[in-house]
mmCIF file of C-alpha atoms and ligand atoms in Angstrom:
data_model
loop_
_atom_site.group_PDB
_atom_site.id
_atom_site.type_symbol
_atom_site.label_atom_id
_atom_site.label_comp_id
_atom_site.label_asym_id
_atom_site.label_seq_id
_atom_site.Cartn_x
_atom_site.Cartn_y
_atom_site.Cartn_z
ATOM 1 C CA UNK A 1 0.000 0.000 0.000
ATOM 2 C CA UNK A 2 1.494 3.253 -1.129
ATOM 3 C CA UNK A 3 1.057 6.290 1.037
ATOM 4 C CA UNK A 4 3.241 9.281 0.412
ATOM 5 C CA UNK A 5 5.523 10.806 3.012
ATOM 6 C CA UNK A 6 3.668 14.068 2.336
ATOM 7 C CA UNK A 7 0.357 12.475 3.386
ATOM 8 C CA UNK A 8 1.936 11.147 6.592
ATOM 9 C CA UNK A 9 3.463 14.535 7.372
ATOM 10 C CA UNK A 10 0.112 16.205 6.673
ATOM 11 C CA UNK A 11 -1.681 13.773 9.021
ATOM 12 C CA UNK A 12 0.803 14.372 11.819
ATOM 13 C CA UNK A 13 0.754 18.135 11.380
ATOM 14 C CA UNK A 14 -2.986 18.640 10.815
ATOM 15 C CA UNK A 15 -4.520 15.538 12.415
ATOM 16 C CA UNK A 16 -6.546 14.711 9.299
ATOM 17 C CA UNK A 17 -5.942 13.583 5.743
ATOM 18 C CA UNK A 18 -8.047 12.039 2.963
ATOM 19 C CA UNK A 19 -6.836 8.846 1.286
ATOM 20 C CA UNK A 20 -8.493 8.091 -2.021
ATOM 21 C CA UNK A 21 -9.725 4.633 -2.986
ATOM 22 C CA UNK A 22 -7.668 2.783 -0.369
ATOM 23 C CA UNK A 23 -10.570 0.550 0.717
ATOM 24 C CA UNK A 24 -12.511 0.467 -2.567
ATOM 25 C CA UNK A 25 -12.200 -3.297 -2.901
ATOM 26 C CA UNK A 26 -13.671 -3.740 0.593
ATOM 27 C CA UNK A 27 -16.859 -1.735 0.033
ATOM 28 C CA UNK A 28 -19.178 -4.537 -1.116
ATOM 29 C CA UNK A 29 -18.221 -6.823 1.764
ATOM 30 C CA UNK A 30 -18.420 -4.021 4.351
ATOM 31 C CA UNK A 31 -21.857 -3.024 3.029
ATOM 32 C CA UNK A 32 -23.024 -6.611 3.567
ATOM 33 C CA UNK A 33 -21.576 -6.505 7.063
ATOM 34 C CA UNK A 34 -23.408 -3.258 7.814
ATOM 35 C CA UNK A 35 -26.673 -4.828 6.578
ATOM 36 C CA UNK A 36 -26.088 -7.773 8.931
ATOM 37 C CA UNK A 37 -25.496 -5.446 11.868
ATOM 38 C CA UNK A 38 -28.631 -3.422 11.074
ATOM 39 C CA UNK A 39 -30.712 -6.593 10.803
ATOM 40 C CA UNK A 40 -29.322 -7.889 14.111
ATOM 41 C CA UNK A 41 -27.922 -5.004 16.180
ATOM 42 C CA UNK A 42 -25.645 -5.678 19.127
ATOM 43 C CA UNK A 43 -26.490 -4.762 22.729
ATOM 44 C CA UNK A 44 -24.322 -1.643 22.188
ATOM 45 C CA UNK A 45 -26.520 -0.241 19.428
ATOM 46 C CA UNK A 46 -27.229 3.441 20.029
ATOM 47 C CA UNK A 47 -29.426 4.940 17.343
ATOM 48 C CA UNK A 48 -30.969 8.386 17.320
ATOM 49 C CA UNK A 49 -34.571 8.902 16.269
ATOM 50 C CA UNK A 50 -34.954 12.633 15.579
ATOM 51 C CA UNK A 51 -37.824 14.349 17.375
ATOM 52 C CA UNK A 52 -38.886 15.958 14.080
ATOM 53 C CA UNK A 53 -39.933 12.528 12.821
ATOM 54 C CA UNK A 54 -37.207 12.335 10.165
ATOM 55 C CA UNK A 55 -35.456 9.047 9.459
ATOM 56 C CA UNK A 56 -33.098 7.522 12.055
ATOM 57 C CA UNK A 57 -29.341 7.698 12.561
ATOM 58 C CA UNK A 58 -28.313 4.095 13.216
ATOM 59 C CA UNK A 59 -25.143 3.456 15.201
ATOM 60 C CA UNK A 60 -23.567 0.317 16.539
ATOM 61 C CA UNK A 61 -20.087 -0.587 17.806
ATOM 62 C CA UNK A 62 -17.700 -3.452 18.403
ATOM 63 C CA UNK A 63 -19.138 -5.987 16.000
ATOM 64 C CA UNK A 64 -15.952 -7.354 14.439
ATOM 65 C CA UNK A 65 -15.984 -10.578 16.436
ATOM 66 C CA UNK A 66 -19.344 -11.633 14.936
ATOM 67 C CA UNK A 67 -19.221 -10.020 11.454
ATOM 68 C CA UNK A 68 -16.860 -11.792 9.046
ATOM 69 C CA UNK A 69 -16.570 -8.828 6.660
ATOM 70 C CA UNK A 70 -15.353 -6.594 9.490
ATOM 71 C CA UNK A 71 -12.801 -9.203 10.590
ATOM 72 C CA UNK A 72 -11.547 -9.497 7.012
ATOM 73 C CA UNK A 73 -11.175 -5.721 6.856
ATOM 74 C CA UNK A 74 -9.206 -5.618 10.090
ATOM 75 C CA UNK A 75 -6.883 -8.544 9.424
ATOM 76 C CA UNK A 76 -6.587 -8.689 5.611
ATOM 77 C CA UNK A 77 -6.922 -5.114 4.335
ATOM 78 C CA UNK A 78 -4.121 -2.520 4.274
ATOM 79 C CA UNK A 79 -5.797 -0.674 7.174
ATOM 80 C CA UNK A 80 -3.405 -1.918 9.870
ATOM 81 C CA UNK A 81 -0.230 -1.062 7.950
ATOM 82 C CA UNK A 82 -1.643 2.303 6.850
ATOM 83 C CA UNK A 83 -2.533 3.066 10.457
ATOM 84 C CA UNK A 84 1.001 2.262 11.646
ATOM 85 C CA UNK A 85 2.548 4.466 8.983
ATOM 86 C CA UNK A 86 0.253 7.393 9.704
ATOM 87 C CA UNK A 87 0.844 7.148 13.459
ATOM 88 C CA UNK A 88 4.611 6.747 13.031
ATOM 89 C CA UNK A 89 4.328 3.536 15.062
ATOM 90 C CA UNK A 90 6.056 0.179 14.601
ATOM 91 C CA UNK A 91 2.762 -1.576 15.422
ATOM 92 C CA UNK A 92 -0.921 -0.995 15.091
ATOM 93 C CA UNK A 93 -3.575 -2.431 17.351
ATOM 94 C CA UNK A 94 -7.247 -2.524 16.485
ATOM 95 C CA UNK A 95 -9.456 -0.648 18.958
ATOM 96 C CA UNK A 96 -13.019 -0.944 17.662
ATOM 97 C CA UNK A 97 -15.389 -0.641 14.720
ATOM 98 C CA UNK A 98 -18.308 1.779 14.515
ATOM 99 C CA UNK A 99 -21.186 1.666 12.031
ATOM 100 C CA UNK A 100 -22.846 5.036 11.363
ATOM 101 C CA UNK A 101 -25.822 5.047 9.011
ATOM 102 C CA UNK A 102 -27.712 8.271 8.419
ATOM 103 C CA UNK A 103 -30.880 7.314 6.568
ATOM 104 C CA UNK A 104 -32.038 9.587 3.720
ATOM 105 C CA UNK A 105 -33.446 12.755 5.265
ATOM 106 C CA UNK A 106 -32.007 12.125 8.737
ATOM 107 C CA UNK A 107 -31.851 15.528 10.417
ATOM 108 C CA UNK A 108 -29.172 14.693 13.016
ATOM 109 C CA UNK A 109 -26.206 17.007 12.848
ATOM 110 C CA UNK A 110 -23.241 15.191 14.387
ATOM 111 C CA UNK A 111 -22.003 17.857 16.826
ATOM 112 C CA UNK A 112 -18.404 19.041 16.916
ATOM 113 C CA UNK A 113 -16.431 16.760 19.221
ATOM 114 C CA UNK A 114 -13.137 14.975 19.816
ATOM 115 C CA UNK A 115 -13.246 11.191 20.170
ATOM 116 C CA UNK A 116 -10.349 10.942 22.620
ATOM 117 C CA UNK A 117 -12.278 11.771 25.854
ATOM 118 C CA UNK A 118 -14.895 9.086 25.032
ATOM 119 C CA UNK A 119 -12.305 6.328 24.815
ATOM 120 C CA UNK A 120 -10.542 4.059 27.321
ATOM 121 C CA UNK A 121 -7.212 4.492 25.541
ATOM 122 C CA UNK A 122 -4.676 7.272 24.986
ATOM 123 C CA UNK A 123 -1.613 7.476 22.754
ATOM 124 C CA UNK A 124 -1.043 7.714 19.030
ATOM 125 C CA UNK A 125 -4.252 6.994 17.164
ATOM 126 C CA UNK A 126 -6.110 7.047 13.897
ATOM 127 C CA UNK A 127 -9.727 6.564 12.814
ATOM 128 C CA UNK A 128 -10.600 5.628 9.255
ATOM 129 C CA UNK A 129 -14.023 7.119 8.398
ATOM 130 C CA UNK A 130 -14.920 5.123 5.322
ATOM 131 C CA UNK A 131 -18.174 5.820 3.462
ATOM 132 C CA UNK A 132 -19.839 2.964 1.597
ATOM 133 C CA UNK A 133 -21.942 5.381 -0.475
ATOM 134 C CA UNK A 134 -20.956 8.517 -2.362
ATOM 135 C CA UNK A 135 -21.089 11.457 0.077
ATOM 136 C CA UNK A 136 -21.086 14.998 -1.267
ATOM 137 C CA UNK A 137 -18.846 17.473 0.509
ATOM 138 C CA UNK A 138 -21.786 19.507 1.836
ATOM 139 C CA UNK A 139 -22.837 16.554 3.997
ATOM 140 C CA UNK A 140 -19.495 14.850 4.554
ATOM 141 C CA UNK A 141 -17.354 14.594 7.686
ATOM 142 C CA UNK A 142 -15.720 17.908 8.630
ATOM 143 C CA UNK A 143 -12.440 18.023 10.576
ATOM 144 C CA UNK A 144 -10.712 21.058 12.069
ATOM 145 C CA UNK A 145 -7.123 20.933 10.854
ATOM 146 C CA UNK A 146 -4.590 21.222 13.671
ATOM 147 C CA UNK A 147 -7.179 20.841 16.465
ATOM 148 C CA UNK A 148 -5.540 17.604 17.684
ATOM 149 C CA UNK A 149 -2.956 19.867 19.321
ATOM 150 C CA UNK A 150 -5.334 22.386 20.872
ATOM 151 C CA UNK A 151 -5.982 20.936 24.306
ATOM 152 C CA UNK A 152 -3.969 18.077 25.805
ATOM 153 C CA UNK A 153 -6.678 17.256 28.369
ATOM 154 C CA UNK A 154 -9.485 17.101 25.817
ATOM 155 C CA UNK A 155 -12.900 18.748 25.587
ATOM 156 C CA UNK A 156 -16.088 17.618 27.346
ATOM 157 C CA UNK A 157 -17.583 14.577 25.594
ATOM 158 C CA UNK A 158 -21.326 14.591 24.973
ATOM 159 C CA UNK A 159 -23.714 12.176 23.350
ATOM 160 C CA UNK A 160 -24.829 13.204 19.878
ATOM 161 C CA UNK A 161 -28.128 14.384 21.410
ATOM 162 C CA UNK A 162 -26.184 16.973 23.464
ATOM 163 C CA UNK A 163 -26.372 15.235 26.888
ATOM 164 C CA UNK A 164 -23.108 14.846 28.839
ATOM 165 C CA UNK A 165 -21.426 11.443 28.599
ATOM 166 C CA UNK A 166 -20.103 11.457 32.172
ATOM 167 C CA UNK A 167 -22.160 12.315 35.253
ATOM 168 C CA UNK A 168 -19.337 14.622 36.372
ATOM 169 C CA UNK A 169 -16.102 15.576 34.661
ATOM 170 C CA UNK A 170 -13.369 18.226 34.632
ATOM 171 C CA UNK A 171 -13.262 18.688 30.881
ATOM 172 C CA UNK A 172 -13.300 22.114 29.314
ATOM 173 C CA UNK A 173 -16.260 22.969 27.054
ATOM 174 C CA UNK A 174 -15.417 22.632 23.374
ATOM 175 C CA UNK A 175 -14.985 25.999 21.598
ATOM 176 C CA UNK A 176 -17.812 27.184 19.325
ATOM 177 C CA UNK A 177 -16.411 25.966 16.014
ATOM 178 C CA UNK A 178 -19.271 27.263 13.862
ATOM 179 C CA UNK A 179 -18.750 30.776 15.223
ATOM 180 C CA UNK A 180 -15.089 30.680 14.159
ATOM 181 C CA UNK A 181 -15.430 28.942 10.812
ATOM 182 C CA UNK A 182 -13.865 31.790 8.852
ATOM 183 C CA UNK A 183 -10.732 31.681 10.978
ATOM 184 C CA UNK A 184 -10.237 27.926 10.953
ATOM 185 C CA UNK A 185 -9.146 25.438 8.345
ATOM 186 C CA UNK A 186 -12.014 22.982 8.165
ATOM 187 C CA UNK A 187 -11.368 20.032 5.914
ATOM 188 C CA UNK A 188 -14.118 18.095 4.129
ATOM 189 C CA UNK A 189 -14.192 16.343 0.790
ATOM 190 C CA UNK A 190 -16.532 14.819 -1.784
ATOM 191 C CA UNK A 191 -16.145 11.160 -0.946
ATOM 192 C CA UNK A 192 -16.508 8.043 -3.073
ATOM 193 C CA UNK A 193 -17.145 4.609 -1.563
ATOM 194 C CA UNK A 194 -13.835 3.239 -0.278
ATOM 195 C CA UNK A 195 -12.153 6.620 0.131
ATOM 196 C CA UNK A 196 -11.289 7.276 3.743
ATOM 197 C CA UNK A 197 -10.784 10.248 6.025
ATOM 198 C CA UNK A 198 -7.969 9.385 8.436
ATOM 199 C CA UNK A 199 -8.074 11.476 11.592
ATOM 200 C CA UNK A 200 -6.448 11.502 15.021
ATOM 201 C CA UNK A 201 -8.756 10.697 18.006
ATOM 202 C CA UNK A 202 -8.054 14.254 19.251
ATOM 203 C CA UNK A 203 -9.087 16.016 16.031
ATOM 204 C CA UNK A 204 -12.316 17.986 16.391
ATOM 205 C CA UNK A 205 -14.883 16.798 13.869
ATOM 206 C CA UNK A 206 -18.596 16.790 13.108
ATOM 207 C CA UNK A 207 -20.966 16.034 10.236
ATOM 208 C CA UNK A 208 -24.057 17.661 8.747
ATOM 209 C CA UNK A 209 -27.494 16.072 8.559
ATOM 210 C CA UNK A 210 -28.293 13.825 5.617
ATOM 211 C CA UNK A 211 -30.449 16.162 3.571
ATOM 212 C CA UNK A 212 -30.037 13.988 0.481
ATOM 213 C CA UNK A 213 -32.402 11.345 -0.868
ATOM 214 C CA UNK A 214 -29.825 8.572 -0.408
ATOM 215 C CA UNK A 215 -28.614 6.655 2.624
ATOM 216 C CA UNK A 216 -25.166 7.544 4.035
ATOM 217 C CA UNK A 217 -23.506 4.367 5.312
ATOM 218 C CA UNK A 218 -20.124 4.693 7.017
ATOM 219 C CA UNK A 219 -17.803 2.080 8.471
ATOM 220 C CA UNK A 220 -15.300 3.584 10.908
ATOM 221 C CA UNK A 221 -12.347 1.581 12.162
ATOM 222 C CA UNK A 222 -10.173 2.823 15.005
ATOM 223 C CA UNK A 223 -6.528 2.027 15.644
ATOM 224 C CA UNK A 224 -3.849 2.780 18.214
ATOM 225 C CA UNK A 225 -0.050 2.686 18.203
ATOM 226 C CA UNK A 226 2.650 1.057 20.309
ATOM 227 C CA UNK A 227 2.495 3.828 22.946
ATOM 228 C CA UNK A 228 -1.216 3.191 23.696
ATOM 229 C CA UNK A 229 -2.168 3.199 27.389
ATOM 230 C CA UNK A 230 -5.414 2.160 29.082
ATOM 231 C CA UNK A 231 -7.558 4.898 30.657
ATOM 232 C CA UNK A 232 -10.095 3.648 33.191
ATOM 233 C CA UNK A 233 -13.580 4.964 32.418
ATOM 234 C CA UNK A 234 -15.624 2.008 33.711
ATOM 235 C CA UNK A 235 -19.027 1.664 32.120
ATOM 236 C CA UNK A 236 -19.178 5.364 31.247
ATOM 237 C CA UNK A 237 -16.905 5.491 28.212
ATOM 238 C CA UNK A 238 -18.201 5.100 24.706
ATOM 239 C CA UNK A 239 -17.956 2.374 23.676
ATOM 240 C CA UNK A 240 -17.999 1.024 27.245
ATOM 241 C CA UNK A 241 -15.572 -1.769 28.123
ATOM 242 C CA UNK A 242 -16.617 -2.229 31.771
ATOM 243 C CA UNK A 243 -15.180 -5.743 32.097
ATOM 244 C CA UNK A 244 -11.556 -4.695 31.414
ATOM 245 C CA UNK A 245 -9.261 -5.286 34.383
ATOM 246 C CA UNK A 246 -6.225 -3.379 33.065
ATOM 247 C CA UNK A 247 -4.688 -0.932 35.524
ATOM 248 C CA UNK A 248 -5.056 2.751 34.746
ATOM 249 C CA UNK A 249 -2.071 3.695 32.550
ATOM 250 C CA UNK A 250 -1.163 0.074 31.714
ATOM 251 C CA UNK A 251 -0.110 -0.867 28.167
ATOM 252 C CA UNK A 252 -3.251 -1.306 26.094
ATOM 253 C CA UNK A 253 -3.192 -5.050 25.660
ATOM 254 C CA UNK A 254 -6.289 -7.250 25.808
ATOM 255 C CA UNK A 255 -7.793 -9.895 23.492
ATOM 256 C CA UNK A 256 -10.561 -7.569 22.285
ATOM 257 C CA UNK A 257 -7.881 -5.209 20.897
ATOM 258 C CA UNK A 258 -5.804 -7.414 18.578
ATOM 259 C CA UNK A 259 -2.290 -6.427 17.611
ATOM 260 C CA UNK A 260 -2.664 -6.644 13.832
ATOM 261 C CA UNK A 261 0.466 -5.049 12.408
ATOM 262 C CA UNK A 262 3.997 -5.561 13.686
ATOM 263 C CA UNK A 263 2.923 -8.536 15.777
HETATM 264 O O1 LIG B 301 -20.419 10.027 10.682
HETATM 265 C C1 LIG B 301 -20.715 10.865 11.520
HETATM 266 O O2 LIG B 301 -21.752 11.523 11.463
HETATM 267 C C2 LIG B 301 -19.808 11.133 12.684
HETATM 268 C C3 LIG B 301 -18.554 10.321 12.658
HETATM 269 C C4 LIG B 301 -17.767 10.407 13.889
HETATM 270 O O3 LIG B 301 -17.989 11.211 14.766
HETATM 271 C C5 LIG B 301 -16.635 9.476 14.045
HETATM 272 O O4 LIG B 301 -16.436 8.599 13.185
HETATM 273 O O5 LIG B 301 -15.930 9.591 15.072
#
């Protein structure tokens, strides 16, 4: 898998880069996997049904152990080696998968947020946001370039309906990105199925509603590097991994997070 040094440098400097066509040959299988998940959601499914009666935003996590297409993506696609190169890591470990399907007309605006404070892991990281349908720029993922370096402690995580994720927390409120749009570099692209937006867990991102007449199916896969450390969040993180017995700050090593590259 060819990825240019310029793309790696761009990712490290700006916390986000688009990679064209890298997962194109995986789209059909992933789409089947998404259909399986939607037909039989996991206990972690968290979908949003907008109050305005528009179509739902389906979300589910951590399905790779039961969905063959997701396992094939994790273990047989270039994702793991790409992740290692982008992170500047000798290894890459799979963290989790996330299915995000905005049905045609779904009015949910994914609010600006960083993923890092939701997760039970810290260290070098990358998410691959991979659409399985064409997504026009006006309704595609938006990422604030450079925001992965804004605040080392992270901004307050909220559910996509605006409620706080943790009962109490010390996080700072996220800045009003929309109010500063003109002064920021916000990256978004017209996406084809199998293109991917690679972004750091700390990069601030959001996504518009699906105002189109077509479904927007996305498969996100999340990866961490050799410096990854466990952060104890109990049942409150998202996704929750309440059964993990790792000590706070311990190397991030457990069977549900397979070391895929550099093993
Ligand atoms: O697809 C979306 O609407 C949001 C995606 C997102 O927040 C993520 O992949 O972390």
